[in-house]
XYZ file of C-alpha atoms in Angstrom:
747
model
C 2.357 -5.831 49.199
C -0.671 -3.279 48.543
C -2.507 -6.239 47.119
C -2.119 -8.186 50.167
C -3.402 -5.772 52.499
C -6.520 -5.444 50.114
C -7.024 -9.382 50.174
C -6.414 -9.374 54.139
C -9.376 -6.571 54.347
C -11.246 -8.684 51.806
C -11.025 -11.865 54.240
C -11.821 -9.670 57.176
C -14.815 -8.434 55.939
C -16.138 -11.980 54.401
C -15.397 -14.123 56.992
C -16.456 -12.269 60.058
C -19.584 -12.833 61.772
C -22.296 -10.153 61.520
C -21.978 -9.336 64.980
C -17.918 -8.916 65.069
C -18.100 -6.435 62.341
C -18.665 -3.390 64.383
C -15.237 -4.508 66.179
C -13.266 -5.630 63.438
C -14.066 -2.729 60.839
C -14.374 1.016 62.275
C -17.697 1.404 64.365
C -18.271 5.087 63.280
C -20.678 4.514 60.064
C -19.686 7.888 59.015
C -16.063 6.855 58.709
C -16.922 3.239 56.902
C -18.825 5.311 54.243
C -16.085 7.711 53.675
C -12.598 6.201 54.463
C -11.178 3.801 52.276
C -9.990 0.457 53.733
C -7.388 0.159 50.983
C -3.541 1.071 51.060
C -0.492 1.010 48.815
C 2.408 1.405 50.844
C 4.477 1.264 47.848
C 3.457 4.813 46.914
C 6.095 7.614 47.815
C 5.171 10.082 50.391
C 8.024 12.148 51.289
C 9.534 12.824 48.018
C 11.564 15.869 46.499
C 8.052 16.970 45.156
C 6.687 17.328 48.773
C 9.388 19.085 50.368
C 9.338 21.686 47.474
C 5.899 22.183 47.415
C 5.331 21.716 50.911
C 7.769 24.039 52.116
C 6.552 26.720 49.851
C 2.969 26.005 50.639
C 3.960 26.624 54.258
C 6.019 29.856 53.961
C 3.799 31.446 51.440
C 0.665 30.963 53.916
C 2.448 32.077 57.217
C 3.502 35.200 55.441
C 0.154 36.162 53.203
C -1.937 35.207 56.572
C 0.536 37.272 58.835
C 0.846 39.917 56.351
C -2.859 40.682 55.792
C -3.552 40.244 59.499
C -2.203 43.534 60.223
C -4.435 45.163 57.674
C -7.982 46.836 57.948
C -9.692 44.006 55.812
C -7.774 40.787 56.876
C -7.365 37.826 54.701
C -7.423 34.353 55.509
C -6.037 31.597 53.346
C -6.842 28.486 54.206
C -4.897 25.493 53.404
C -7.755 24.014 51.195
C -6.646 26.600 48.354
C -2.944 24.691 48.391
C -4.890 21.370 48.865
C -6.495 22.258 45.392
C -3.571 24.612 43.622
C -0.883 22.072 44.466
C -2.453 18.935 42.560
C -1.984 20.327 38.730
C 1.762 21.746 40.125
C 2.454 18.199 41.247
C 1.071 16.293 38.296
C 3.348 19.345 36.000
C 6.255 18.033 37.950
C 5.504 14.810 37.719
C 5.541 15.327 33.924
C 8.524 17.766 33.450
C 11.034 16.776 35.957
C 13.677 14.166 34.893
C 14.110 11.174 37.064
C 17.787 11.770 38.719
C 19.003 10.428 41.412
C 20.922 12.608 43.724
C 23.120 11.702 46.814
C 23.432 13.896 49.784
C 27.063 15.080 50.052
C 26.812 14.515 53.998
C 25.273 10.959 53.779
C 26.984 8.646 51.138
C 23.905 5.642 51.608
C 21.193 8.692 51.188
C 19.879 9.624 48.024
C 16.640 10.741 46.631
C 14.911 11.214 43.384
C 13.649 14.405 41.731
C 10.691 12.388 39.960
C 9.873 9.209 41.601
C 6.908 8.661 39.372
C 3.635 9.789 39.010
C 2.288 12.588 41.842
C 0.727 10.395 44.490
C -2.371 11.156 46.883
C 0.192 10.682 49.754
C 2.351 13.175 48.548
C -0.544 15.775 47.993
C -2.146 15.273 51.710
C 1.387 15.458 53.414
C 1.850 18.857 51.241
C -1.672 19.909 52.537
C 0.000 19.089 56.312
C 2.864 21.629 55.365
C 0.096 24.228 54.203
C -1.960 23.830 57.343
C 0.612 24.331 59.349
C 1.867 27.396 57.816
C -1.956 28.376 57.683
C -2.556 28.251 61.492
C -1.010 31.363 62.717
C 1.132 31.816 65.385
C -0.710 33.463 68.652
C 2.234 35.028 70.355
C 2.695 37.240 67.374
C 0.338 39.379 68.919
C 2.358 39.984 72.154
C 5.128 40.997 69.867
C 2.956 43.355 68.157
C 1.684 45.105 70.981
C 5.066 45.295 73.165
C 6.409 47.087 70.350
C 3.584 48.937 68.431
C 1.040 49.187 71.325
C 3.344 49.845 74.738
C 6.313 50.940 72.800
C 8.812 49.260 74.421
C 11.701 47.062 73.327
C 11.739 43.309 73.295
C 14.550 41.283 72.864
C 14.661 39.716 69.622
C 15.581 35.958 70.805
C 13.113 36.139 73.938
C 10.501 36.999 70.928
C 11.783 34.454 68.211
C 11.737 31.627 71.363
C 8.296 32.762 72.713
C 7.002 31.922 69.019
C 8.410 28.592 68.304
C 7.837 27.426 72.220
C 4.128 28.116 72.406
C 3.984 26.118 69.203
C 6.001 23.235 69.848
C 4.895 22.547 73.476
C 1.796 21.041 71.748
C 3.658 18.319 70.288
C 4.262 16.929 74.023
C 0.781 16.927 74.899
C 0.005 15.159 71.142
C 2.335 12.530 72.078
C 0.758 11.967 75.418
C -2.542 11.453 74.270
C -1.783 9.868 70.758
C -2.862 6.632 71.579
C -6.237 7.694 72.750
C -7.140 10.349 70.361
C -5.644 8.618 67.270
C -5.154 4.784 67.500
C -8.628 4.660 69.141
C -11.402 4.111 66.192
C -13.929 5.386 68.339
C -11.908 9.125 68.227
C -12.975 9.662 64.665
C -12.260 13.796 64.416
C -15.597 14.127 62.224
C -13.989 17.514 60.039
C -11.302 15.060 59.032
C -13.942 13.279 56.917
C -14.284 16.508 54.839
C -10.541 16.485 53.663
C -10.685 12.868 53.104
C -13.734 13.306 50.578
C -12.055 16.329 49.062
C -8.976 14.211 48.357
C -10.643 11.716 46.900
C -12.912 14.105 44.479
C -9.585 15.370 43.709
C -8.086 12.614 42.265
C -10.809 11.386 40.458
C -10.514 12.043 36.407
C -11.446 15.625 35.593
C -13.227 15.530 32.577
C -14.352 18.816 30.685
C -18.113 18.891 29.916
C -19.658 20.194 26.657
C -19.501 23.507 26.657
C -17.595 23.676 30.190
C -14.239 24.056 31.737
C -12.426 21.742 33.885
C -11.822 22.751 37.394
C -8.011 23.648 36.254
C -9.447 26.153 33.720
C -12.029 27.533 36.244
C -9.506 27.832 38.820
C -7.124 30.022 36.451
C -10.106 32.317 35.209
C -11.167 32.960 38.634
C -7.635 33.640 40.031
C -6.708 36.023 37.384
C -9.988 37.717 37.869
C -9.424 38.079 41.495
C -5.971 39.347 41.102
C -6.924 41.899 38.363
C -10.071 43.082 40.314
C -8.660 43.534 43.771
C -6.421 46.570 42.383
C -9.675 48.773 42.892
C -10.829 47.867 46.622
C -7.167 47.311 47.581
C -5.649 50.392 46.274
C -7.532 53.086 43.863
C -10.747 52.704 45.711
C -10.579 51.225 49.604
C -13.713 52.508 50.196
C -15.350 49.829 48.543
C -14.901 47.671 51.480
C -17.746 49.281 53.160
C -20.322 51.893 51.942
C -22.689 52.876 54.384
C -25.799 54.773 52.433
C -27.387 55.889 55.549
C -24.742 58.090 56.444
C -24.426 59.661 53.412
C -27.948 60.734 53.569
C -28.104 61.539 57.442
C -24.628 63.601 58.014
C -25.827 64.891 61.060
C -27.767 62.438 62.895
C -25.817 60.115 65.237
C -28.702 57.780 65.861
C -29.098 56.989 62.082
C -25.270 56.588 61.828
C -25.032 53.919 64.700
C -27.789 52.430 63.087
C -26.299 52.647 59.276
C -22.394 52.172 59.918
C -21.109 48.769 58.697
C -17.804 49.538 60.507
C -19.010 51.264 63.864
C -22.610 50.379 64.076
C -25.506 47.958 62.626
C -24.693 48.143 59.179
C -28.318 48.619 58.116
C -28.404 49.327 54.681
C -24.498 48.971 54.110
C -22.822 46.814 51.513
C -19.293 46.048 49.773
C -17.533 44.999 46.808
C -14.343 43.634 48.121
C -13.753 39.846 48.771
C -11.510 40.606 51.587
C -14.812 42.138 53.457
C -16.904 39.005 52.697
C -14.192 36.360 53.885
C -13.223 38.179 57.079
C -14.739 35.277 59.204
C -13.348 32.975 56.778
C -14.606 31.715 53.413
C -18.416 31.576 53.276
C -18.233 29.341 50.562
C -16.613 26.466 52.837
C -18.856 26.848 55.786
C -22.081 25.010 55.809
C -25.274 26.551 55.449
C -26.373 25.019 58.587
C -23.731 26.863 60.400
C -24.452 30.177 58.868
C -28.075 30.297 59.733
C -27.030 29.271 63.292
C -24.459 32.194 63.472
C -26.639 34.748 61.693
C -29.567 34.111 63.846
C -27.380 34.451 67.040
C -26.090 37.798 65.089
C -29.412 39.112 64.800
C -30.603 38.648 68.316
C -27.291 39.932 69.589
C -26.415 42.972 67.553
C -30.119 44.032 66.499
C -31.666 43.539 69.882
C -29.923 43.101 72.651
C -27.177 45.909 72.133
C -29.385 48.548 71.004
C -31.700 47.652 74.257
C -28.475 47.902 76.338
C -26.994 51.176 74.412
C -30.210 53.269 74.547
C -31.408 52.067 78.071
C -27.812 53.673 79.196
C -26.448 50.134 80.770
C -22.911 50.583 82.070
C -23.017 54.127 81.051
C -23.311 52.812 77.712
C -23.897 56.663 76.197
C -20.628 57.853 77.505
C -18.901 55.667 74.867
C -18.882 54.656 71.185
C -21.750 52.435 70.487
C -18.769 49.895 69.662
C -15.375 49.915 70.294
C -12.844 47.563 71.292
C -11.135 50.615 72.983
C -10.898 50.939 77.281
C -12.073 54.149 78.660
C -12.081 56.264 81.922
C -15.099 57.876 83.686
C -15.170 61.086 81.783
C -15.561 59.229 78.444
C -11.923 59.554 77.536
C -9.917 57.235 76.231
C -8.097 55.414 79.061
C -4.562 56.666 79.833
C -2.694 53.533 80.435
C 0.486 55.388 81.283
C -1.007 57.119 84.298
C -1.488 53.376 85.855
C 1.455 51.633 84.556
C 4.778 52.453 86.124
C 7.205 53.023 82.857
C 10.250 51.483 84.570
C 8.734 48.225 85.980
C 6.223 47.983 83.635
C 3.698 46.962 86.430
C 0.425 48.374 87.830
C 0.707 51.310 90.204
C -2.375 50.687 92.576
C -1.909 54.400 94.160
C -2.108 56.029 90.578
C -5.207 54.071 89.830
C -6.910 54.921 92.916
C -6.189 58.577 92.014
C -7.357 58.292 88.416
C -10.314 56.144 87.493
C -12.114 52.808 87.179
C -11.836 51.231 83.914
C -14.528 51.291 81.652
C -15.680 49.517 78.183
C -18.136 50.115 75.343
C -21.564 48.381 76.190
C -21.004 45.937 72.955
C -17.167 45.085 74.129
C -18.569 44.324 77.886
C -21.494 42.368 76.518
C -19.193 40.356 74.452
C -17.011 39.357 77.292
C -20.317 38.291 79.198
C -21.143 36.430 76.081
C -17.584 34.383 75.991
C -18.353 33.368 79.774
C -21.369 32.275 78.669
C -20.252 30.526 75.498
C -17.586 28.484 77.601
C -20.160 27.110 79.965
C -23.074 26.722 77.295
C -20.635 24.251 75.200
C -19.936 22.209 78.455
C -23.362 22.197 79.302
C -24.395 21.601 75.461
C -21.523 18.689 75.036
C -22.893 17.292 78.061
C -26.628 17.070 77.622
C -26.489 16.305 73.920
C -23.155 14.424 73.516
C -22.547 12.954 76.909
C -23.804 9.434 76.992
C -22.015 9.063 73.282
C -18.740 10.380 74.384
C -18.830 8.294 77.380
C -19.318 5.577 75.535
C -17.106 6.116 72.953
C -14.340 6.801 75.619
C -15.281 3.432 77.275
C -14.966 1.340 73.937
C -11.802 3.472 72.854
C -9.991 2.010 76.765
C -10.899 -1.557 75.940
C -10.722 -1.530 72.195
C -6.907 -0.531 73.173
C -6.348 -3.585 74.554
C -6.560 -5.335 71.177
C -3.186 -4.688 69.165
C -5.097 -3.898 65.891
C -8.296 -1.574 67.086
C -9.671 -1.639 63.473
C -9.108 -2.189 59.882
C -7.496 1.335 59.550
C -4.951 0.741 62.603
C -4.209 -2.839 61.425
C -3.255 -1.625 57.945
C -1.215 1.427 59.796
C 0.826 -1.266 62.070
C 1.293 -3.387 59.742
C 2.589 -1.404 56.550
C 4.460 1.500 58.355
C 6.647 2.331 61.663
C 5.102 3.704 64.310
C 6.579 6.934 65.814
C 8.362 6.044 68.786
C 7.119 7.854 71.917
C 10.690 9.233 73.107
C 10.412 11.317 70.356
C 7.473 13.079 71.851
C 9.194 13.149 75.074
C 12.486 14.621 74.225
C 10.864 17.500 72.377
C 8.635 18.240 75.223
C 11.714 18.412 77.512
C 13.588 20.687 74.947
C 10.731 22.792 74.381
C 10.073 23.479 78.174
C 13.388 23.970 78.792
C 13.267 26.731 75.920
C 10.314 28.198 77.366
C 11.912 28.538 80.424
C 14.680 30.242 78.886
C 12.377 32.805 77.351
C 10.626 33.581 80.413
C 13.518 33.690 83.142
C 16.119 34.992 80.811
C 16.555 37.915 78.687
C 16.124 40.181 81.826
C 12.604 38.342 82.572
C 11.004 40.809 79.949
C 8.113 38.484 79.816
C 7.238 38.786 83.157
C 6.164 35.310 83.711
C 8.001 33.487 86.415
C 8.826 29.887 86.324
C 5.790 28.733 88.210
C 3.512 30.502 85.963
C 4.615 28.661 83.374
C 4.571 25.301 84.655
C 0.907 25.956 85.915
C 0.148 27.044 82.189
C 1.525 23.804 81.075
C 0.016 22.066 83.621
C -3.646 23.473 82.843
C -2.737 22.577 79.058
C -1.756 18.947 79.737
C -4.657 18.787 81.951
C -7.106 19.760 79.525
C -5.858 18.098 76.382
C -7.528 14.807 76.970
C -11.135 15.870 77.884
C -11.239 18.497 75.263
C -9.617 16.382 72.907
C -12.481 13.650 73.283
C -15.107 16.252 73.283
C -13.812 17.486 69.648
C -12.731 14.099 68.133
C -16.609 13.174 68.758
C -18.607 16.307 68.263
C -16.277 18.847 66.235
C -16.645 21.480 68.900
C -13.514 22.526 70.966
C -14.108 24.591 74.087
C -11.369 27.349 74.658
C -9.296 27.767 77.553
C -8.671 31.716 76.567
C -10.966 32.966 79.410
C -9.970 30.675 81.899
C -6.462 31.104 81.686
C -6.559 35.301 81.752
C -9.191 34.752 84.774
C -6.501 32.547 86.488
C -3.385 34.423 86.242
C -5.673 37.709 86.385
C -6.034 36.669 90.011
C -2.969 34.900 90.843
C -0.705 37.773 89.244
C -2.145 40.928 88.496
C -0.944 44.038 87.371
C 1.617 42.635 84.783
C 0.285 42.383 81.364
C 2.927 40.498 79.370
C 2.929 37.893 82.157
C -1.197 37.412 81.650
C -0.796 37.484 77.763
C 2.295 35.166 78.166
C 0.184 32.639 80.287
C -2.641 32.911 78.290
C -0.653 31.600 75.227
C 1.232 29.021 76.789
C -1.954 27.658 78.723
C -4.442 27.858 75.797
C -2.248 27.728 72.531
C -0.150 25.048 73.646
C -3.427 22.679 74.065
C -5.034 24.192 70.808
C -1.646 23.023 68.977
C -2.002 19.753 70.393
C -5.303 19.210 69.158
C -4.572 20.402 65.771
C -1.488 18.248 65.689
C -3.822 15.073 66.776
C -6.476 15.910 64.282
C -3.714 16.009 61.270
C -2.447 12.521 62.907
C -6.001 10.938 62.681
C -6.041 12.314 59.122
C -2.937 10.988 58.140
C -4.194 7.706 59.833
C -7.199 7.909 57.326
C -5.190 8.104 54.419
C -2.347 5.729 55.103
C 0.458 8.251 55.038
C 3.559 6.727 57.337
C 3.311 8.074 60.847
C 7.235 8.942 60.690
C 6.982 11.164 57.773
C 3.645 12.829 59.356
C 5.824 13.749 62.318
C 8.411 15.210 60.302
C 6.272 17.276 58.187
C 4.181 18.366 61.055
C 7.525 19.345 62.907
C 9.053 20.767 60.187
C 6.193 22.685 59.167
C 5.418 24.211 62.340
C 9.037 25.308 63.046
C 9.185 26.989 59.506
C 5.732 28.530 59.975
C 6.654 30.175 63.507
C 9.952 31.496 62.219
C 7.759 33.027 59.270
C 5.259 34.616 61.227
C 7.963 35.882 63.622
C 9.659 37.368 60.822
C 6.941 38.669 58.918
C 5.840 40.266 62.286
C 8.836 42.134 63.142
C 9.872 43.162 59.556
C 6.470 45.033 59.668
C 6.573 46.485 62.781
C 10.348 47.745 62.004
C 9.332 49.136 58.470
C 5.862 50.297 58.512
C 5.846 53.717 60.144
C 2.851 54.334 62.747
C 1.766 50.827 61.682
C -1.124 49.877 64.157
C -1.793 53.613 65.362
C -4.313 55.429 63.398
C -3.492 58.813 63.990
C 0.001 58.334 62.517
C -0.938 56.370 59.466
C -1.385 58.287 55.972
C -4.897 58.577 54.527
C -5.323 55.263 52.449
C -2.996 53.274 54.474
C -4.323 49.821 55.741
C -2.046 48.799 58.394
C -4.601 49.527 61.365
C -3.923 45.981 63.210
C -7.548 45.685 64.022
C -6.748 42.197 65.703
C -3.535 43.027 67.683
C -5.964 46.216 68.499
C -8.511 43.935 70.374
C -5.420 41.699 72.082
C -3.761 45.180 73.480
C -7.063 46.307 74.861
C -7.518 42.354 76.662
C -3.914 43.044 77.969
C -5.055 46.111 79.856
C -8.546 44.563 80.808
C -6.927 41.129 82.064
C -3.211 41.853 82.703
C -2.789 45.432 83.819
C -6.016 46.299 85.305
C -6.956 42.609 86.072
C -10.073 40.919 86.861
C -10.676 41.891 90.298
C -10.691 45.534 89.830
C -12.863 44.787 86.471
C -15.540 41.896 87.116
C -15.945 42.168 91.195
C -17.564 44.836 93.180
C -14.144 46.530 92.975
C -14.933 47.049 89.507
C -17.995 48.471 86.844
C -18.908 44.825 85.672
C -19.649 42.379 88.332
C -23.045 41.422 86.654
C -21.029 39.908 83.746
C -20.509 37.033 86.161
C -24.095 35.909 85.971
C -23.242 34.857 82.181
C -21.301 32.023 83.217
C -24.704 30.730 84.812
C -27.160 31.853 82.293
C -24.271 29.802 79.442
C -24.841 26.974 81.419
C -28.465 26.829 81.689
C -29.276 27.871 78.125
C -28.822 24.517 76.469
C -31.239 22.809 78.962
C -34.847 24.155 77.284
C -33.336 23.120 73.983
C -32.345 19.766 75.316
C -35.855 18.964 76.213
C -37.371 20.326 73.230
C -35.080 17.752 71.477
C -36.804 14.969 73.920
C -40.012 15.981 73.372
C -39.499 16.432 69.397
C -36.964 14.224 68.577
C -35.517 14.475 64.715
C -37.042 18.236 64.462
C -34.562 19.716 61.905
C -35.593 23.192 63.061
C -33.942 22.498 66.877
C -30.249 22.105 64.466
C -30.605 25.803 64.526
C -30.755 26.403 67.978
C -27.461 25.391 68.967
C -26.880 27.125 72.353
C -22.860 27.861 72.200
C -23.059 28.719 68.341
C -25.913 31.599 68.938
C -24.380 33.088 71.947
C -20.741 33.014 70.734
C -21.967 34.255 67.247
C -20.702 37.713 67.505
C -17.168 36.372 69.271
C -15.560 37.596 66.314
C -16.693 41.260 67.036
C -14.181 42.958 67.240
C -12.140 42.920 65.600
C -15.149 41.843 62.736
C -17.617 44.685 62.257
C -21.317 44.386 61.028
C -20.643 44.630 57.471
C -18.528 41.477 57.455
C -21.130 39.502 59.040
C -23.847 40.777 56.598
C -22.084 40.234 53.487
C -20.544 36.663 55.065
C -23.840 35.907 55.502
C -25.519 36.848 52.235
C -22.827 35.220 50.369
C -22.951 32.133 52.193
C -26.635 31.377 52.371
C -26.656 32.297 48.502
C -24.279 29.537 47.490
C -24.680 26.951 50.503
C -28.537 27.307 50.327
C -29.972 28.483 46.936
C -27.119 27.590 43.969
C -26.375 23.996 46.406
C -30.230 23.697 46.066
C -30.639 24.711 42.600
C -27.325 23.958 40.868
C -25.995 20.979 43.023
C -23.702 19.715 39.951
C -22.090 23.188 39.507
C -21.992 23.500 43.426
C -20.407 20.091 43.752
C -17.426 20.675 41.205
C -16.673 24.409 41.532
C -17.690 25.947 44.982
C -14.591 25.211 47.100
C -12.620 25.976 43.979
C -14.284 29.326 43.539
C -13.284 30.119 47.556
C -9.747 29.221 46.862
C -9.021 31.318 43.466
C -10.529 34.143 45.217
C -8.372 33.850 48.222
C -5.484 33.232 46.393
C -6.122 35.927 43.801
C -6.666 38.948 46.510
C -3.491 37.705 48.325
C -1.490 37.459 45.260
C -2.117 41.436 44.356
C -2.338 42.466 47.792
C 1.521 41.410 47.866
C 2.160 43.028 44.590
C 0.648 46.351 45.559
C 2.601 46.472 48.887
C 5.841 45.867 47.643
C 5.568 47.777 44.545
C 3.845 51.160 45.785
C 2.711 51.114 49.590
C 5.929 50.210 50.936
C 7.356 53.067 49.025
C 4.583 55.234 50.817
C 2.375 55.704 47.414
C -0.935 55.107 48.721
C -2.963 56.608 45.368
C -4.716 59.645 44.510
C -6.038 61.540 47.143
C -9.920 61.525 47.202
C -13.206 60.705 48.709
C -12.847 56.811 47.683
C -9.137 56.618 49.284
C -10.360 56.083 52.897
C -10.473 52.715 54.559
C -13.668 54.476 56.662
C -17.258 54.294 56.002
C -17.995 58.254 56.073
C -19.890 57.504 59.589
C -17.855 59.757 61.787
C -21.030 60.144 64.346
C -21.276 56.607 64.588
C -17.836 56.711 66.821
C -19.146 59.477 69.146
C -20.660 59.290 72.485
C -24.354 60.499 73.210
C -24.566 61.587 76.538
C -24.815 64.949 77.495
C -21.435 66.949 78.331
C -19.272 64.131 77.204
C -16.333 65.727 75.169
C -14.637 63.691 71.927
C -12.670 64.680 69.150
C -14.682 65.268 66.281
C -17.741 64.846 68.058
C -20.663 67.579 68.950
C -21.077 67.519 72.685
C -24.768 67.071 73.350
C-alpha cells in the first residue's frame, strides 16, 4: 500500500504540466525541500511503546518544568530533549521486549502487541507530541499559587482542578473549528514545524561513529552524567555560583555601582555565572537561531543599558523612591504596597474608600516601562506583520480558500485522505460543549471563588474564538504569534475591576485557550507532514493534555502544601530555592490589573497615563524599517531590525534578570555563530544533543536533591556560598532622599 502511494505521487510529479505543479504539489518551496512526499501506512503508530514512553515523557516533563518553575533559577526542559532521548530507548524496547499479544479484559476483540517490530518514525513523532503536551505548562497553575501562597486564601480543590483542565481543553474546540483552514490548507505551512521534520529525519538516519569520535548516544550519555554530577555544586553546596557580581564585592557601600554591577537586581556589568540553569532561564541558547539571539540582545542592551538608566537617573515617575529593578508594587512613600489596606478580606474585592485614604499604586520604573513595552510589542507585531507579510498572508489566505474546494489540496493532503480516517468534526464539538460546561461549573460553582461570572467566561471564550483564525494565519505563515494577555487584562480590568481572581481567570480563559488551540493546530500540521494517523494524533494530544494538566495541578498543590514559606523570601531558610519568581510577577500583575485596575493606573486617575503612548509608538516603529527594506532590498543587516523582537527583547524581565540575558546571549552566540561557522560538522552532529543532555542532567539532579535533602529541610553548610542572592544588597535600595527601606541607608 505504501508503494502504491509512492507510485501515485511519482505519476503526479511526472505527468503534470510544469505550470500545474504548484497546485498539485505543495505550493511552499520550503515545504517541498524539507517534507518527504512518501508514506508507509503499514508502520505502527499508537503502540504499547508509544503509550509507555509517551505518558512517561509527558508526566516527567510536566513535573520537572512545574517543579523547577517555583525555584530561583527556573529550568525548562523542552520536548526536544525527549525527542532525542526516546530514540535509543525505543530501539532498546524493540530489541528486548517479547512479541506477545495481550488481549484487553474489557474488550474481547481488542488486543495489542508488546513488540510490534522495529521502532518506527510514527511512534517517535507521537511520543514527542506526548512530551510536548507535558512541556507546555499550565498557565492556570499561577492562579492557584497566588491564591494560596500570596493572598493566603483557601481555594476549593475541585474548582482549582477544573480551572487547570478547562483552560487547557477549551483550545480543542477552537482548533476543531478552524482545522480545515489552518491544517488542511497547504498554504498554512507553519514554518517552525520544518525544524522538527528535519530533526526527525536526521535522528533516523544511520548514526555512524567517526574515527576517534563518539556516536550521538555516547556523547549524550557523557554530557548527561557530567551535568548530573556537576549540578550538585550550584544546586546545593554553592548556590552563589548562579550569579557572581564582582563589582559589588569591591564597592560594598556604593549604591550606584551595585545597581550597575548586580546581575540579579541591576545591569549585571561584570557579573557571570557557572550554572546552566542561569544560562538556560530564557530557554536553551543552543536551540535558538543566531539571528534571533542577536536581535534580542540588541534590544536588551538598548532597553536595559540605555533607556532604563536614563529613566531612573532622571527620576522619571519618582523612580529613585523605588528599587532599580523590581516586580513589586509600592505606595507613595516607597514602601511595599499594603494590599490588605485596599482589599476587603471578607469579599476579596477592592475597597475604593480605603484606597482613597491610602495611596495610589507605584511601580519601579523598569516594571512600568516593561508594561509600556508590552503595549508597544503588541501593536508593533500587528504593524510589522501587516507591512512585511500582509500581501503574502492575504495571497496565501485567498489561495487557501480557493484550494479547499479541491478535495485533495496538495500531495500531503491526498496521502493523508487516502491512507487514514479523518477525525470527525463532532469529536471537537462534543469536547467543546463538555469543556465549556465544566468551565461554567468552575466559575459559577464552589461559592464563586474564581469571581468570574458566566458572562465573563462567555466573553473570554468569544475573544479566544474570534482571534484564533487571524492570529493562526499569522502564526502559520510568519512564525509570529501576537499574545492576547494585555488585551484581555485591559478589557476585564475596565469592565469588572476590583476582583483579582476574575481578572486572571478571564485572562487565562481568553488568552491561553487561544494559545492552546494554536499549539494543537501546529502539532496537527506536524502530524500532517509526518503522515501520522489523525485519530492517533487526536487521542495523543487529548490524553497528553489531560495528564499534563493533572500533573501540573498536583505538583503545584503538593509543593504549596509541603514547602513551608514557599514563595515568601522572608520566611524561607538561607539557601532555599523556593522563591517563585514567575508567580511573584503574576501576583503583582493581579494587583495592578485586578485589584486596583487599569482605570486607576493608566488613566488620569493614576500615575502612568503616559504609558498609553507606547501603543502608538509600537504601531509606528516598524514603518522606518519597512521603508529601509524597500530602499535596500535584500540587506542582511535589516534582519536584525525586527521591531517586535527589539521592543519585546526584555519581555522576560522580570522574572528573568540581567545575568540570565548576558549568559544566554554569550553562550548562544558562541555556539550558534562561532562554533557553527568554524566547526559546522560538530555543531550539526552534537549541538542539540548537548542542549538536551545539559537540561536532563540538571533536572534529574535537582529532583534527587529535593527529595533526598531539601524536603527534609537540609540545605547544606551555612557559609558565604549558600546564598541564592549575589551580595548586592544596595542594588535593591531606593536612592531618593528621606526614603526608608529595610536594610538600606537613608540619603
